[in-house]
Amino acid sequence: MQELHDAPLAPLTTFRLGGPAARLLTATTDAEVIAAVREADASGTPLLVIGGGSNLVIGDKGFDGTALRIATKGFELSGTALELAAGEVWTDAVARTVETGLAGIECLAGIPGSAGATPIQNVGAYGQEVSTTITEVVAYDRRTGKTVTIPNAECAFSYRHSRFKAEPDRFVVLRVRFELEEADGLSAPLKYPETARAMGVEQGDRVPLPAARETVLRLRAGKGMVLDPEDHDTWSAGSFFTNPILEPAAFEDFLGRVHDRLGPDVTPPAFPAGNGRTKTSAAWLIDRAGFTKGYGSGPARISTKHTLALTNRGAATTEDLLALAREVVAGVHEAFGVTLVNEPVTVGVSL
């Protein structure tokens, strides 16, 4: 297991931000992951687990503890059952499932990060979420000191949330198991209107798997959501804020504010979210509050391609990024009475 001291963490994140870790370990096997976690817990050392670094905002002072980078490998396919090691590069794994003709995660192509992070965040995009295909998650339980297998029903999946996110200091994901679909080379039914429109089909239709993946990659790239070291619009964590889910009274108040600010004929995006709640669009809120694409004059700005992405233009600090995020949160709340919640995990800092 590789060990470094006073190790830079910024290169391990897609933001390319953050100070160093007192100690950085890189684990390439499940046994090494477990050993590192046990050692940190036994000594009372703060532990930061890093996968692909695509959902991390690390403070400029860094991390005074042990950072554990999970670099395990493993792609095992048996029929339609897939098992991924936590360190597998997610977008590469998606590409391989498409090549083998299995449907279920093709619309999650291009999402940066590791496979182990997907159940934590219940990663989703373009009408798919991993919770619909995950069968179980193998994790090390820091509370009991044992490796456990947690079935889907016990993962408490919801929109961009899970049991693992709710208990961030308890579980370290080791492996993720999926059940995919053999559909004669076709995708799962397309649920997302933008994807269907881009392919010239109706929602609910199936299309060839490679075409679905390529369409999603093209749509993501147009929004700066596919990593490219030469494009500062991709020096981000993708969507920085989750789409707000509003209770009935809050949604009525929101509608009133929209009509007062933008006119009675303006209708904001609204989608049923269960139990009488309504989900609206964070990107729409940000844009209508006056934070348009490219907003900002400093080294941290809103992406020129997508209002939901905050970006490092090359010389930003984490504090630059947080200052922009706080400005957006305050502006949206003042305009519409809705408080945006950050999607990335913050380390040593907060909004």
Coordinates of C-alpha atoms in Angstrom, one line a residue:
M1 CA 0.0 0.0 0.0
Q2 CA 1.5 3.3 -1.1
E3 CA 2.0 5.9 1.7
L4 CA 2.8 9.6 1.3
H5 CA 3.1 12.4 3.8
D6 CA 2.0 16.0 3.3
A7 CA 0.5 14.8 0.1
P8 CA -1.4 17.2 -2.2
L9 CA -5.1 16.3 -2.5
A10 CA -6.1 18.8 -5.1
P11 CA -4.9 16.6 -8.0
L12 CA -7.2 13.8 -6.7
T13 CA -10.4 16.0 -7.1
T14 CA -12.1 17.2 -10.2
F15 CA -12.2 20.7 -8.8
R16 CA -8.4 20.6 -8.5
L17 CA -8.8 22.4 -5.2
G18 CA -7.8 21.8 -1.5
G19 CA -4.8 21.6 0.6
P20 CA -2.6 18.6 1.5
A21 CA -3.3 15.5 3.7
A22 CA -1.0 14.8 6.6
R23 CA -0.9 11.2 5.2
L24 CA -2.2 9.7 2.0
L25 CA -2.6 5.9 1.6
T26 CA -3.5 4.3 -1.7
A27 CA -5.2 0.9 -1.4
T28 CA -5.5 -1.5 -4.3
T29 CA -7.2 -4.4 -2.5
D30 CA -10.2 -4.7 -0.2
A31 CA -7.9 -6.1 2.5
E32 CA -5.7 -3.0 2.2
V33 CA -8.8 -0.7 2.5
I34 CA -10.0 -2.5 5.6
A35 CA -6.6 -2.5 7.2
A36 CA -6.2 1.2 6.6
V37 CA -9.6 2.0 8.1
R38 CA -9.1 -0.2 11.1
E39 CA -5.7 1.4 11.8
A40 CA -7.2 4.9 11.6
D41 CA -10.1 3.9 13.8
A42 CA -7.9 2.2 16.4
S43 CA -5.7 5.2 16.7
G44 CA -8.4 7.8 16.6
T45 CA -7.0 9.4 13.5
P46 CA -9.4 11.3 11.3
L47 CA -10.1 9.5 8.0
L48 CA -11.1 10.8 4.6
V49 CA -12.0 8.2 2.0
I50 CA -11.4 9.3 -1.6
G51 CA -12.6 7.5 -4.7
G52 CA -12.7 9.5 -8.0
G53 CA -12.8 12.8 -6.2
S54 CA -15.7 14.1 -8.4
N55 CA -17.9 15.0 -5.4
L56 CA -15.4 16.5 -3.0
V57 CA -14.7 20.1 -1.9
I58 CA -11.6 20.1 0.3
G59 CA -10.7 23.1 2.4
D60 CA -7.6 25.1 1.5
K61 CA -5.9 24.0 4.8
G62 CA -6.2 20.4 3.7
F63 CA -6.9 17.4 5.9
D64 CA -5.1 16.8 9.2
G65 CA -5.4 13.0 9.2
T66 CA -5.3 10.0 6.9
A67 CA -6.7 10.3 3.4
L68 CA -7.4 6.9 2.0
R69 CA -7.6 6.7 -1.8
I70 CA -9.5 3.6 -3.0
A71 CA -7.9 2.3 -6.2
T72 CA -9.3 -1.3 -6.2
K73 CA -10.1 -3.0 -9.5
G74 CA -12.7 -5.5 -10.4
F75 CA -15.3 -5.9 -13.1
E76 CA -17.1 -9.3 -12.9
L77 CA -20.0 -10.2 -15.1
S78 CA -22.1 -13.3 -14.7
G79 CA -25.0 -13.3 -17.1
T80 CA -26.8 -10.1 -16.2
A81 CA -25.3 -9.8 -12.7
L82 CA -22.4 -7.3 -12.5
E83 CA -20.0 -6.8 -9.6
L84 CA -17.8 -3.7 -9.5
A85 CA -14.9 -3.0 -7.1
A86 CA -15.3 0.3 -5.4
G87 CA -12.3 1.8 -7.2
E88 CA -13.4 1.0 -10.7
V89 CA -13.8 4.1 -12.9
W90 CA -17.6 4.4 -13.3
T91 CA -17.8 5.7 -16.8
D92 CA -15.4 3.0 -18.1
A93 CA -17.6 0.4 -16.4
V94 CA -20.7 1.8 -18.1
A95 CA -19.0 1.6 -21.4
R96 CA -18.2 -2.1 -20.9
T97 CA -21.8 -2.9 -20.0
V98 CA -22.9 -1.3 -23.2
E99 CA -20.3 -3.3 -25.2
T100 CA -21.7 -6.5 -23.7
G101 CA -25.2 -5.5 -24.6
L102 CA -26.7 -5.1 -21.1
A103 CA -29.1 -2.3 -20.3
G104 CA -29.8 -0.4 -17.1
I105 CA -26.9 2.1 -16.6
E106 CA -26.3 3.3 -20.1
C107 CA -27.7 6.8 -19.4
L108 CA -25.2 7.2 -16.6
A109 CA -22.4 7.4 -19.1
G110 CA -19.8 10.1 -18.6
I111 CA -20.4 10.6 -14.9
P112 CA -17.0 11.1 -13.3
G113 CA -15.9 9.2 -10.2
S114 CA -15.7 5.7 -8.9
A115 CA -18.2 2.8 -8.7
G116 CA -18.0 2.9 -4.9
A117 CA -19.4 6.4 -4.8
T118 CA -22.5 5.6 -6.8
P119 CA -24.6 4.1 -4.1
I120 CA -23.6 6.7 -1.6
Q121 CA -25.1 9.5 -3.7
N122 CA -27.6 7.3 -5.5
V123 CA -26.1 8.7 -8.6
G124 CA -28.6 9.5 -11.3
A125 CA -28.9 11.4 -14.6
Y126 CA -31.0 11.4 -17.8
G127 CA -33.8 9.3 -16.2
Q128 CA -31.7 6.6 -14.6
E129 CA -30.6 6.1 -11.0
V130 CA -28.2 3.4 -9.7
S131 CA -30.8 2.4 -7.1
T132 CA -33.0 0.8 -9.8
T133 CA -30.2 -1.7 -10.7
I134 CA -28.2 -2.1 -7.5
T135 CA -29.0 -5.4 -5.8
E136 CA -26.6 -5.1 -2.9
V137 CA -23.6 -3.3 -1.6
V138 CA -20.6 -4.9 0.2
A139 CA -19.1 -2.5 2.7
Y140 CA -16.9 -2.5 5.8
D141 CA -18.9 -1.5 8.8
R142 CA -16.7 0.6 11.1
R143 CA -19.1 0.3 13.9
T144 CA -19.0 -3.5 14.1
G145 CA -15.6 -4.0 12.5
K146 CA -17.1 -6.5 10.0
T147 CA -17.6 -6.7 6.3
V148 CA -21.4 -6.7 5.6
T149 CA -23.6 -7.2 2.6
I150 CA -26.5 -4.8 2.5
P151 CA -29.4 -5.5 0.1
N152 CA -31.0 -2.8 -1.9
A153 CA -34.1 -2.6 0.4
E154 CA -31.8 -1.7 3.3
C155 CA -29.8 1.0 1.5
A156 CA -32.6 3.6 2.1
F157 CA -32.2 5.0 -1.4
S158 CA -33.9 8.3 -2.3
Y159 CA -33.1 11.3 -4.5
R160 CA -29.3 11.8 -4.3
H161 CA -29.3 10.1 -0.9
S162 CA -28.8 6.8 0.8
R163 CA -28.1 5.1 4.1
F164 CA -24.4 5.5 3.3
K165 CA -24.7 9.2 2.9
A166 CA -26.8 9.5 6.1
E167 CA -24.1 7.6 8.1
P168 CA -21.0 9.0 6.5
D169 CA -18.6 7.7 9.2
R170 CA -20.0 4.2 9.4
F171 CA -19.7 2.4 6.0
V172 CA -16.8 2.2 3.6
V173 CA -18.1 0.7 0.3
L174 CA -15.9 -2.1 -1.1
R175 CA -18.1 -3.6 -3.9
V176 CA -21.3 -2.8 -5.6
R177 CA -23.5 -5.4 -7.3
F178 CA -26.0 -4.7 -10.0
E179 CA -28.7 -6.6 -12.0
L180 CA -28.8 -5.5 -15.6
E181 CA -31.1 -6.4 -18.4
E182 CA -30.7 -8.3 -21.6
A183 CA -32.9 -6.5 -24.1
D184 CA -31.5 -7.7 -27.5
G185 CA -29.0 -4.8 -27.6
L186 CA -31.5 -2.2 -26.8
S187 CA -31.5 0.4 -23.9
A188 CA -33.9 0.5 -21.0
P189 CA -37.0 2.6 -21.8
L190 CA -35.9 6.2 -22.1
K191 CA -37.5 8.2 -19.3
Y192 CA -35.8 11.6 -19.8
P193 CA -37.5 14.0 -22.2
E194 CA -34.3 15.6 -23.4
T195 CA -32.7 12.3 -24.2
A196 CA -35.8 11.1 -26.2
R197 CA -35.9 14.4 -28.1
A198 CA -32.3 14.2 -29.0
M199 CA -32.8 10.8 -30.4
G200 CA -36.0 11.6 -32.2
V201 CA -38.1 9.0 -30.3
E202 CA -40.8 9.1 -27.7
Q203 CA -40.4 8.7 -23.9
G204 CA -40.6 5.1 -23.0
D205 CA -39.0 3.9 -26.3
R206 CA -36.0 1.7 -26.4
V207 CA -33.0 2.5 -28.6
P208 CA -29.7 0.8 -29.5
L209 CA -27.5 0.8 -26.4
P210 CA -24.5 2.4 -28.1
A211 CA -26.7 5.2 -29.4
A212 CA -28.2 5.9 -26.0
R213 CA -24.7 6.1 -24.4
E214 CA -23.3 8.3 -27.2
T215 CA -26.3 10.6 -27.0
V216 CA -25.9 11.1 -23.3
L217 CA -22.2 11.7 -23.6
R218 CA -22.9 14.4 -26.3
L219 CA -25.6 16.0 -24.1
R220 CA -23.3 16.0 -21.1
A221 CA -20.3 17.4 -23.0
G222 CA -22.5 20.2 -24.2
K223 CA -23.0 21.2 -20.6
G224 CA -19.4 20.7 -19.6
M225 CA -20.2 17.6 -17.7
V226 CA -17.6 15.2 -19.3
L227 CA -14.1 15.6 -17.9
D228 CA -11.7 17.4 -20.1
P229 CA -8.4 18.8 -18.6
E230 CA -8.3 21.5 -21.3
D231 CA -11.9 22.7 -20.6
H232 CA -12.2 24.7 -17.3
D233 CA -16.0 24.2 -17.5
T234 CA -15.2 20.6 -16.4
W235 CA -13.1 21.7 -13.5
S236 CA -16.1 21.2 -11.3
A237 CA -18.2 18.6 -9.4
G238 CA -20.8 18.6 -12.0
S239 CA -24.1 19.7 -10.5
F240 CA -23.2 21.7 -7.4
F241 CA -26.7 21.9 -6.0
T242 CA -29.5 19.3 -5.8
N243 CA -32.9 20.0 -7.2
P244 CA -35.1 21.3 -4.3
I245 CA -38.0 19.2 -3.2
L246 CA -40.7 21.3 -1.7
E247 CA -43.6 20.6 0.7
P248 CA -47.0 21.8 -0.5
A249 CA -47.1 25.0 1.4
A250 CA -43.5 25.8 0.4
F251 CA -44.3 25.2 -3.2
E252 CA -47.3 27.5 -3.1
D253 CA -45.1 30.2 -1.5
F254 CA -42.5 29.6 -4.2
L255 CA -45.1 30.0 -7.0
G256 CA -46.3 33.3 -5.5
R257 CA -42.7 34.6 -5.5
V258 CA -42.2 33.4 -9.1
H259 CA -45.3 35.3 -10.3
D260 CA -44.4 38.4 -8.3
R261 CA -40.8 38.4 -9.7
L262 CA -41.3 37.1 -13.3
G263 CA -45.0 37.6 -14.0
P264 CA -48.2 35.6 -13.6
D265 CA -47.7 33.7 -16.9
V266 CA -44.3 32.2 -15.9
T267 CA -44.5 28.5 -14.8
P268 CA -41.4 27.1 -13.1
P269 CA -40.4 23.4 -13.7
A270 CA -42.4 21.2 -11.4
F271 CA -42.3 17.4 -11.0
P272 CA -44.2 15.1 -8.6
A273 CA -41.8 14.0 -5.8
G274 CA -44.2 11.8 -3.7
N275 CA -46.2 12.5 -0.6
G276 CA -47.6 15.7 -2.1
R277 CA -44.2 17.2 -2.6
T278 CA -42.9 18.9 -5.7
K279 CA -39.4 18.9 -7.2
T280 CA -38.2 21.9 -9.1
S281 CA -35.1 22.8 -11.0
A282 CA -32.0 24.2 -9.2
A283 CA -30.6 25.3 -12.6
W284 CA -33.8 27.2 -13.4
L285 CA -33.8 28.9 -10.0
I286 CA -30.1 30.0 -10.3
D287 CA -30.6 31.4 -13.8
R288 CA -33.9 33.3 -13.0
A289 CA -32.2 34.7 -9.9
G290 CA -29.7 36.4 -12.1
F291 CA -26.8 34.0 -12.0
T292 CA -26.4 33.2 -15.7
K293 CA -23.8 31.0 -17.5
G294 CA -20.3 32.4 -17.0
Y295 CA -21.4 34.5 -14.0
G296 CA -18.5 35.8 -11.8
S297 CA -15.4 37.9 -12.2
G298 CA -12.9 35.9 -10.1
P299 CA -11.1 32.6 -10.5
A300 CA -14.3 30.7 -9.5
R301 CA -17.3 31.2 -11.8
I302 CA -20.5 29.5 -13.0
S303 CA -19.8 27.3 -16.0
T304 CA -20.2 28.9 -19.4
K305 CA -22.2 25.9 -20.4
H306 CA -24.5 25.1 -17.5
T307 CA -25.7 27.2 -14.6
L308 CA -25.7 24.3 -12.2
A309 CA -21.9 23.9 -12.3
L310 CA -19.5 26.0 -10.3
T311 CA -16.0 25.9 -11.8
N312 CA -12.4 26.6 -11.0
R313 CA -11.1 28.7 -13.9
G314 CA -7.5 27.5 -13.1
A315 CA -6.3 29.7 -10.2
A316 CA -9.2 29.4 -7.7
T317 CA -9.0 28.5 -4.1
T318 CA -11.6 26.6 -2.2
E319 CA -12.6 29.8 -0.5
D320 CA -13.2 31.4 -3.9
L321 CA -15.5 28.6 -4.8
L322 CA -17.4 28.8 -1.5
A323 CA -17.8 32.5 -1.8
L324 CA -19.5 32.0 -5.2
A325 CA -21.6 29.2 -3.8
R326 CA -22.8 31.3 -0.9
E327 CA -23.6 34.2 -3.2
V328 CA -25.8 31.9 -5.3
V329 CA -27.5 30.4 -2.3
A330 CA -28.3 33.8 -0.9
G331 CA -29.5 35.2 -4.2
V332 CA -31.8 32.3 -4.9
H333 CA -33.2 32.4 -1.4
E334 CA -33.9 36.2 -1.6
A335 CA -35.5 35.8 -5.0
F336 CA -37.6 32.7 -4.5
G337 CA -37.5 31.7 -0.8
V338 CA -35.8 28.4 -1.6
T339 CA -32.6 27.3 0.0
L340 CA -30.3 25.4 -2.3
V341 CA -28.3 22.5 -0.8
N342 CA -24.9 21.6 -2.1
E343 CA -24.4 18.1 -3.6
P344 CA -20.7 17.7 -3.1
V345 CA -19.3 16.6 0.2
T346 CA -17.3 19.3 2.0
V347 CA -14.2 18.5 4.0
G348 CA -13.0 21.0 6.6
V349 CA -15.3 23.7 5.2
S350 CA -19.0 24.4 4.9
L351 CA -21.4 26.7 3.1

